[in-house]
mmCIF file of C-alpha atoms in Angstrom:
data_model
loop_
_atom_site.group_PDB
_atom_site.id
_atom_site.type_symbol
_atom_site.label_atom_id
_atom_site.label_comp_id
_atom_site.label_asym_id
_atom_site.label_seq_id
_atom_site.Cartn_x
_atom_site.Cartn_y
_atom_site.Cartn_z
ATOM 1 C CA UNK H 24 -10.258 -33.867 6.056
ATOM 2 C CA UNK H 25 -7.032 -32.296 4.920
ATOM 3 C CA UNK H 26 -6.368 -29.686 2.308
ATOM 4 C CA UNK H 27 -4.339 -29.718 -0.445
ATOM 5 C CA UNK H 28 -2.487 -26.155 -1.067
ATOM 6 C CA UNK H 29 -2.081 -25.117 -4.989
ATOM 7 C CA UNK H 30 1.773 -23.256 -5.032
ATOM 8 C CA UNK H 31 0.919 -23.286 -8.511
ATOM 9 C CA UNK H 32 -2.330 -20.332 -7.654
ATOM 10 C CA UNK H 33 -1.099 -17.097 -9.369
ATOM 11 C CA UNK H 34 0.027 -14.635 -6.055
ATOM 12 C CA UNK H 35 -2.101 -12.501 -4.915
ATOM 13 C CA UNK H 36 -1.516 -9.691 -2.663
ATOM 14 C CA UNK H 37 -5.264 -9.768 -0.693
ATOM 15 C CA UNK H 38 -3.893 -7.004 1.049
ATOM 16 C CA UNK H 39 -3.967 -3.426 1.957
ATOM 17 C CA UNK H 40 -3.491 0.052 1.192
ATOM 18 C CA UNK H 41 -3.828 3.296 1.801
ATOM 19 C CA UNK H 42 -3.028 6.492 0.296
ATOM 20 C CA UNK H 43 -4.103 9.817 2.786
ATOM 21 C CA UNK H 44 -3.175 13.056 1.831
ATOM 22 C CA UNK H 45 -1.962 15.971 4.836
ATOM 23 C CA UNK H 46 -1.385 19.898 4.290
ATOM 24 C CA UNK H 47 1.624 19.722 2.641
ATOM 25 C CA UNK H 48 2.042 16.210 0.880
ATOM 26 C CA UNK H 49 0.591 13.075 1.161
ATOM 27 C CA UNK H 50 1.333 9.398 2.905
ATOM 28 C CA UNK H 51 1.363 6.116 1.582
ATOM 29 C CA UNK H 52 0.866 2.853 3.681
ATOM 30 C CA UNK H 53 0.096 -0.524 3.200
ATOM 31 C CA UNK H 54 0.674 -4.722 4.706
ATOM 32 C CA UNK H 55 3.062 -6.464 3.549
ATOM 33 C CA UNK H 56 1.347 -9.797 3.323
ATOM 34 C CA UNK H 57 1.525 -11.805 -0.248
ATOM 35 C CA UNK H 58 -0.055 -15.165 -0.851
ATOM 36 C CA UNK H 59 -1.185 -17.634 -3.141
ATOM 37 C CA UNK H 60 -4.651 -19.407 -2.364
ATOM 38 C CA UNK H 61 -3.970 -20.292 1.351
ATOM 39 C CA UNK H 62 -0.648 -20.223 2.120
ATOM 40 C CA UNK H 63 1.503 -17.268 2.380
ATOM 41 C CA UNK H 64 4.021 -17.200 -0.071
ATOM 42 C CA UNK H 65 5.779 -13.867 0.697
ATOM 43 C CA UNK H 66 5.132 -12.325 4.172
ATOM 44 C CA UNK H 67 7.200 -9.486 4.493
ATOM 45 C CA UNK H 68 7.026 -7.856 0.175
ATOM 46 C CA UNK H 69 7.046 -4.396 -0.483
ATOM 47 C CA UNK H 70 4.136 -3.442 -2.374
ATOM 48 C CA UNK H 71 5.047 0.364 -2.423
ATOM 49 C CA UNK H 72 6.726 1.282 -5.539
ATOM 50 C CA UNK H 73 8.524 3.457 -6.772
ATOM 51 C CA UNK H 74 7.353 5.598 -10.624
ATOM 52 C CA UNK H 75 9.534 8.611 -10.286
ATOM 53 C CA UNK H 76 10.933 10.803 -7.516
ATOM 54 C CA UNK H 77 7.734 12.131 -6.118
ATOM 55 C CA UNK H 78 4.963 9.689 -7.592
ATOM 56 C CA UNK H 79 5.210 6.483 -5.753
ATOM 57 C CA UNK H 80 1.846 3.905 -6.224
ATOM 58 C CA UNK H 81 0.475 1.396 -3.534
ATOM 59 C CA UNK H 82 -0.352 -2.278 -6.010
ATOM 60 C CA UNK H 83 -3.271 -4.604 -4.616
ATOM 61 C CA UNK H 84 -4.173 -7.575 -6.311
ATOM 62 C CA UNK H 85 -2.601 -10.155 -8.740
ATOM 63 C CA UNK H 86 0.982 -10.227 -8.184
ATOM 64 C CA UNK H 87 2.184 -9.874 -11.228
ATOM 65 C CA UNK H 88 -0.494 -8.140 -12.767
ATOM 66 C CA UNK H 89 0.472 -5.366 -10.536
ATOM 67 C CA UNK H 90 4.279 -5.569 -11.000
ATOM 68 C CA UNK H 91 4.039 -5.319 -15.567
ATOM 69 C CA UNK H 92 2.048 -1.953 -15.577
ATOM 70 C CA UNK H 93 4.062 -0.173 -12.503
ATOM 71 C CA UNK H 94 7.611 -1.378 -15.129
ATOM 72 C CA UNK H 95 5.841 0.071 -17.820
ATOM 73 C CA UNK H 96 4.065 3.223 -16.260
ATOM 74 C CA UNK H 97 7.687 3.905 -14.114
ATOM 75 C CA UNK H 98 9.696 2.739 -17.848
ATOM 76 C CA UNK H 99 7.627 5.795 -19.830
ATOM 77 C CA UNK H 100 7.649 8.101 -17.401
ATOM 78 C CA UNK H 101 11.214 8.114 -18.099
ATOM 79 C CA UNK H 102 11.037 8.610 -21.074
ATOM 80 C CA UNK H 103 8.552 11.638 -20.488
ATOM 81 C CA UNK H 104 11.200 13.688 -18.392
ATOM 82 C CA UNK H 105 13.849 12.719 -21.239
ATOM 83 C CA UNK H 106 11.989 14.990 -23.419
ATOM 84 C CA UNK H 107 10.530 17.543 -21.133
ATOM 85 C CA UNK H 108 13.900 18.239 -18.865
ATOM 86 C CA UNK H 109 11.264 18.298 -15.708
ATOM 87 C CA UNK H 110 10.110 15.351 -13.496
ATOM 88 C CA UNK H 111 6.699 14.767 -14.715
ATOM 89 C CA UNK H 112 3.735 16.141 -12.893
ATOM 90 C CA UNK H 113 1.154 13.205 -10.654
ATOM 91 C CA UNK H 114 -1.626 13.690 -12.848
ATOM 92 C CA UNK H 115 0.695 12.901 -15.857
ATOM 93 C CA UNK H 116 1.497 9.911 -14.125
ATOM 94 C CA UNK H 117 -1.461 9.300 -13.017
ATOM 95 C CA UNK H 118 -2.965 8.970 -16.108
ATOM 96 C CA UNK H 119 -0.031 6.801 -17.540
ATOM 97 C CA UNK H 120 -1.596 4.232 -14.927
ATOM 98 C CA UNK H 121 -5.224 5.132 -15.765
ATOM 99 C CA UNK H 122 -4.591 4.512 -19.419
ATOM 100 C CA UNK H 123 -3.072 1.212 -19.120
ATOM 101 C CA UNK H 124 -4.815 -0.411 -16.596
ATOM 102 C CA UNK H 125 -8.129 0.670 -18.369
ATOM 103 C CA UNK H 126 -6.546 -0.323 -22.096
ATOM 104 C CA UNK H 127 -6.079 -3.798 -20.983
ATOM 105 C CA UNK H 128 -8.284 -3.967 -18.243
ATOM 106 C CA UNK H 129 -9.921 -7.292 -20.038
ATOM 107 C CA UNK H 130 -6.264 -8.538 -18.754
ATOM 108 C CA UNK H 131 -5.651 -6.980 -15.628
ATOM 109 C CA UNK H 132 -7.013 -7.807 -11.617
ATOM 110 C CA UNK H 133 -5.388 -5.277 -10.005
ATOM 111 C CA UNK H 134 -5.851 -2.095 -7.735
ATOM 112 C CA UNK H 135 -3.807 0.420 -7.545
ATOM 113 C CA UNK H 136 -3.317 3.893 -5.781
ATOM 114 C CA UNK H 137 -1.351 6.696 -6.658
ATOM 115 C CA UNK H 138 0.347 9.229 -4.883
ATOM 116 C CA UNK H 139 3.187 12.077 -5.045
ATOM 117 C CA UNK H 140 3.556 15.741 -3.922
ATOM 118 C CA UNK H 141 4.862 18.120 -7.296
ATOM 119 C CA UNK H 142 5.374 22.394 -7.570
ATOM 120 C CA UNK H 143 2.190 22.612 -9.553
ATOM 121 C CA UNK H 144 -0.687 20.891 -7.152
ATOM 122 C CA UNK H 145 1.380 19.895 -4.457
ATOM 123 C CA UNK H 146 0.290 16.396 -2.291
ATOM 124 C CA UNK H 147 -2.164 14.157 -4.600
ATOM 125 C CA UNK H 148 -4.063 11.047 -4.651
ATOM 126 C CA UNK H 149 -5.529 9.291 -7.250
ATOM 127 C CA UNK H 150 -7.558 5.712 -7.084
ATOM 128 C CA UNK H 151 -6.955 3.961 -9.864
ATOM 129 C CA UNK H 152 -9.423 0.490 -9.036
ATOM 130 C CA UNK H 153 -10.065 -2.670 -11.551
ATOM 131 C CA UNK H 154 -11.802 -1.552 -14.258
ATOM 132 C CA UNK H 155 -9.302 1.235 -15.216
ATOM 133 C CA UNK H 156 -11.653 4.585 -14.087
ATOM 134 C CA UNK H 157 -9.202 7.422 -12.445
ATOM 135 C CA UNK H 158 -10.910 8.981 -9.023
ATOM 136 C CA UNK H 159 -8.835 12.345 -7.745
ATOM 137 C CA UNK H 160 -9.064 11.876 -4.254
ATOM 138 C CA UNK H 161 -8.267 13.286 -0.665
ATOM 139 C CA UNK H 162 -7.952 9.960 0.247
ATOM 140 C CA UNK H 163 -7.843 6.838 -1.191
ATOM 141 C CA UNK H 164 -7.793 2.926 0.095
ATOM 142 C CA UNK H 165 -8.460 -0.208 -1.287
ATOM 143 C CA UNK H 166 -7.249 -4.068 -1.363
ATOM 144 C CA UNK H 167 -9.103 -6.750 0.745
ATOM 145 C CA UNK H 168 -8.887 -5.264 3.606
ATOM 146 C CA UNK H 169 -10.653 -1.843 2.183
ATOM 147 C CA UNK H 170 -14.189 -3.146 4.329
ATOM 148 C CA UNK H 171 -12.721 -2.980 7.095
ATOM 149 C CA UNK H 172 -11.946 0.941 7.254
ATOM 150 C CA UNK H 173 -14.385 2.982 5.291
ATOM 151 C CA UNK H 174 -16.133 3.962 8.716
ATOM 152 C CA UNK H 175 -12.960 4.389 10.715
ATOM 153 C CA UNK H 176 -11.482 6.386 8.109
ATOM 154 C CA UNK H 177 -15.379 8.296 7.699
ATOM 155 C CA UNK H 178 -14.579 9.103 11.876
ATOM 156 C CA UNK H 179 -11.154 9.730 11.374
ATOM 157 C CA UNK H 180 -10.353 11.473 9.063
ATOM 158 C CA UNK H 181 -9.741 15.238 8.647
ATOM 159 C CA UNK H 182 -9.020 17.936 5.889
ATOM 160 C CA UNK H 183 -6.029 19.778 7.488
ATOM 161 C CA UNK H 184 -3.654 17.035 9.262
ATOM 162 C CA UNK H 185 0.095 17.280 10.049
ATOM 163 C CA UNK H 186 2.191 15.012 8.509
ATOM 164 C CA UNK H 187 2.667 13.261 11.894
ATOM 165 C CA UNK H 188 -1.056 12.444 11.806
ATOM 166 C CA UNK H 189 -1.805 11.902 8.794
ATOM 167 C CA UNK H 190 1.325 9.141 9.456
ATOM 168 C CA UNK H 191 -0.351 7.536 12.841
ATOM 169 C CA UNK H 192 -3.582 7.423 11.127
ATOM 170 C CA UNK H 193 -2.278 5.474 8.004
ATOM 171 C CA UNK H 194 -0.733 3.175 10.471
ATOM 172 C CA UNK H 195 -3.474 2.808 12.876
ATOM 173 C CA UNK H 196 -5.793 2.204 10.027
ATOM 174 C CA UNK H 197 -3.500 -0.996 8.272
ATOM 175 C CA UNK H 198 -2.911 -2.638 11.478
ATOM 176 C CA UNK H 199 -7.310 -2.178 11.511
ATOM 177 C CA UNK H 200 -7.359 -3.992 8.172
ATOM 178 C CA UNK H 201 -4.238 -6.813 9.383
ATOM 179 C CA UNK H 202 -6.502 -7.470 12.761
ATOM 180 C CA UNK H 203 -9.422 -8.203 11.164
ATOM 181 C CA UNK H 204 -7.911 -9.226 7.246
ATOM 182 C CA UNK H 205 -7.340 -12.532 6.745
ATOM 183 C CA UNK H 206 -5.268 -11.756 3.746
ATOM 184 C CA UNK H 207 -3.822 -8.885 4.918
ATOM 185 C CA UNK H 208 -0.929 -9.095 7.843
ATOM 186 C CA UNK H 209 2.730 -8.928 8.721
ATOM 187 C CA UNK H 210 4.566 -5.308 8.647
ATOM 188 C CA UNK H 211 3.306 -1.935 7.916
ATOM 189 C CA UNK H 212 5.716 0.163 5.126
ATOM 190 C CA UNK H 213 4.905 3.935 4.971
ATOM 191 C CA UNK H 214 5.949 6.268 2.994
ATOM 192 C CA UNK H 215 5.515 9.922 2.823
ATOM 193 C CA UNK H 216 6.244 12.543 -0.225
ATOM 194 C CA UNK H 217 5.975 16.221 0.233
ATOM 195 C CA UNK H 218 8.357 19.159 -1.403
ATOM 196 C CA UNK H 219 11.108 18.418 0.908
ATOM 197 C CA UNK H 220 10.849 14.407 -0.889
ATOM 198 C CA UNK H 221 10.588 10.575 0.132
ATOM 199 C CA UNK H 222 11.432 9.154 3.856
ATOM 200 C CA UNK H 223 10.375 5.644 3.983
ATOM 201 C CA UNK H 224 9.454 4.102 7.590
ATOM 202 C CA UNK H 225 9.213 0.626 8.631
ATOM 203 C CA UNK H 226 6.607 -0.268 11.243
ATOM 204 C CA UNK H 227 6.972 -4.560 12.810
ATOM 205 C CA UNK H 228 4.173 -6.252 14.150
ATOM 206 C CA UNK H 229 4.797 -5.992 17.972
ATOM 207 C CA UNK H 230 5.498 -1.604 16.966
ATOM 208 C CA UNK H 231 1.247 -1.319 15.427
ATOM 209 C CA UNK H 232 -1.387 -1.080 17.395
ATOM 210 C CA UNK H 233 -3.138 -3.743 19.495
ATOM 211 C CA UNK H 234 -7.174 -4.344 18.707
ATOM 212 C CA UNK H 235 -10.138 -6.215 19.738
ATOM 213 C CA UNK H 236 -9.160 -9.467 21.466
ATOM 214 C CA UNK H 237 -5.661 -10.112 19.781
ATOM 215 C CA UNK H 238 -2.312 -11.141 21.462
ATOM 216 C CA UNK H 239 0.837 -9.106 22.329
ATOM 217 C CA UNK H 240 3.850 -10.439 19.218
ATOM 218 C CA UNK H 241 5.423 -13.162 21.318
ATOM 219 C CA UNK H 242 8.721 -14.534 20.648
ATOM 220 C CA UNK H 243 8.195 -18.673 20.985
ATOM 221 C CA UNK H 244 4.667 -20.365 21.606
ATOM 222 C CA UNK H 245 6.550 -21.054 24.530
ATOM 223 C CA UNK H 246 5.575 -17.650 25.971
ATOM 224 C CA UNK H 247 2.170 -17.821 24.674
ATOM 225 C CA UNK H 248 1.053 -20.825 27.069
ATOM 226 C CA UNK H 249 3.620 -19.577 29.811
ATOM 227 C CA UNK H 250 5.994 -22.719 29.414
ATOM 228 C CA UNK H 251 9.270 -22.370 30.933
ATOM 229 C CA UNK H 252 12.167 -21.860 28.453
ATOM 230 C CA UNK H 253 13.372 -25.601 28.156
ATOM 231 C CA UNK H 254 17.162 -25.390 29.565
ATOM 232 C CA UNK H 255 20.009 -25.484 27.236
ATOM 233 C CA UNK H 256 22.543 -27.859 28.569
#
């Protein structure tokens, strides 16, 4: 029986998003698959959105809902910075996200992770799941792929990690979720935030670690089947 694809279905980022603190800052990470039902609407979307120079948010759930919340928070924080004459703290940004998520909890289908660095409290991670709760944590995971990562983080996360250790952990965790979760996929993007500023990194599929029974990336189906390339005329 043919399965009909509903292209008018809501765009959902059945997703893997992660935020991790380390000794000096935070690392945020996400996959890049955006789905419309069973159809992949965007295989290389950017789910880590800038709110201020020092604060970013990872978005999961409904793409439209998470984008509008991010846009409103970015606008309010811009006004806040102008009024105070200094950058907003991570806690202020996270509480603005929480305020919008909680006050509109009956209408929004989005879970968010806010991460950043400020001169008062250093690197901070705040989880704002569906419903508008806010929880400050040393690490936070969200999205459909997070189901596969709780035990992994219990074993792999440790306090006082270096920047490289934290980014390797995030990259490994997202790749694991991609391997197990059909709604996560594409590439891995990371954002490192510390006192020196922000660094964005991009890891395509052929640079990610392989997990149980995963196949290596190939340029062509012929490579997988072992068929020689057709001769060019």
